């Protein structure tokens, strides 16, 4: 991170003045917020309010923040679940930033998980056209996520999700050439377990660090990687690293009762996220990836 802007836990005075201009009132204090994998995050205090600001000096960061903004605003338009309101997205002295409403959060109790389950199901239940994908490519972590539209879910999932990550893993020498299944075997493996499904709006990266519960018990989704896909993808991600209470699943399944093949689909949907983690964070994800590739696509 550039020292001009990120000095210990502080933003530079020039950056603070820029944010003050956007907010129309003086920034009095900034405080580091921990927990981000990709960017530096800050609470920005004015006399009357606190805001949340992410900054990043990588060349693709402005595009990444614009896609995050587009995803949050897309979810907001569904009026099904909360997202922080975006105030600005831009660049100052080569540093990209995303400025939004600060969500003062608490840890989730059983009632909050129940609300989250119902609200996520409401978002997934909206009728959303016939194709899988999205209006533009976006990001999963700092990796590009291809969202080319397909009418067929298996083809979308293989061509836009599994294959690009497998190719990246091969390029990074995290998987050998003989460890990459052919497109044909990927499609066949998926088709064996995928059922007919309608496109649902997905958060796209729903692990426990990407929701928060405000002090009134209202759930908010943050840091999405939205697209239209099978609703079970979001649920598979919630189960990969844990952190969602049982009342979340009980509430969600009132709207989407389990159907045959869910266990296998969960594995195949988690494979995408494991490949992303392999590509972002390295070899500690190799054996989990290898196990699923062998189980479903050998
Ligand atoms: P990154 O994109 O770098 O992974 P995150 O979006 O995950 O960053 O955010 C980093 C930290 O900031 C997390 O701990 C998250 O809970 C918190 N956070 C994210 N958005 C907000 C917000 N609008 N208000 C308050 N805290 C937030």
XYZ file of N, CA and C in Angstrom, residues 72 75-76 79-84 119 218-222:
45
model
N -23.412 -3.880 -5.327
C -24.182 -3.458 -4.145
C -25.453 -2.737 -4.575
N -28.055 -5.186 -5.857
C -28.752 -5.860 -4.746
C -29.739 -4.889 -4.092
N -29.310 -3.642 -3.920
C -30.179 -2.654 -3.264
C -31.505 -2.502 -4.021
N -34.596 -4.550 -3.140
C -35.315 -4.212 -1.901
C -35.623 -5.453 -1.048
N -34.720 -6.418 -1.058
C -34.945 -7.630 -0.280
C -34.040 -7.714 0.941
N -32.859 -7.105 0.851
C -31.863 -7.248 1.921
C -30.987 -6.001 1.927
N -30.479 -5.640 3.089
C -29.723 -4.393 3.199
C -28.338 -4.459 2.561
N -27.898 -3.344 2.041
C -26.492 -3.165 1.623
C -26.102 -1.749 2.028
N -24.808 -1.492 2.307
C -24.418 -0.109 2.632
C -24.612 0.805 1.423
N -34.321 -13.183 4.243
C -34.058 -12.096 3.284
C -33.221 -12.580 2.098
N -30.555 -5.871 11.783
C -30.821 -5.949 10.339
C -29.586 -6.460 9.599
N -29.776 -7.463 8.728
C -28.633 -7.990 7.977
C -28.243 -7.078 6.810
N -26.958 -7.014 6.542
C -26.410 -6.300 5.380
C -25.466 -7.237 4.637
N -25.534 -7.217 3.314
C -24.540 -7.921 2.508
C -23.458 -6.923 2.123
N -22.210 -7.350 2.174
C -21.099 -6.486 1.742
C -20.220 -7.272 0.773
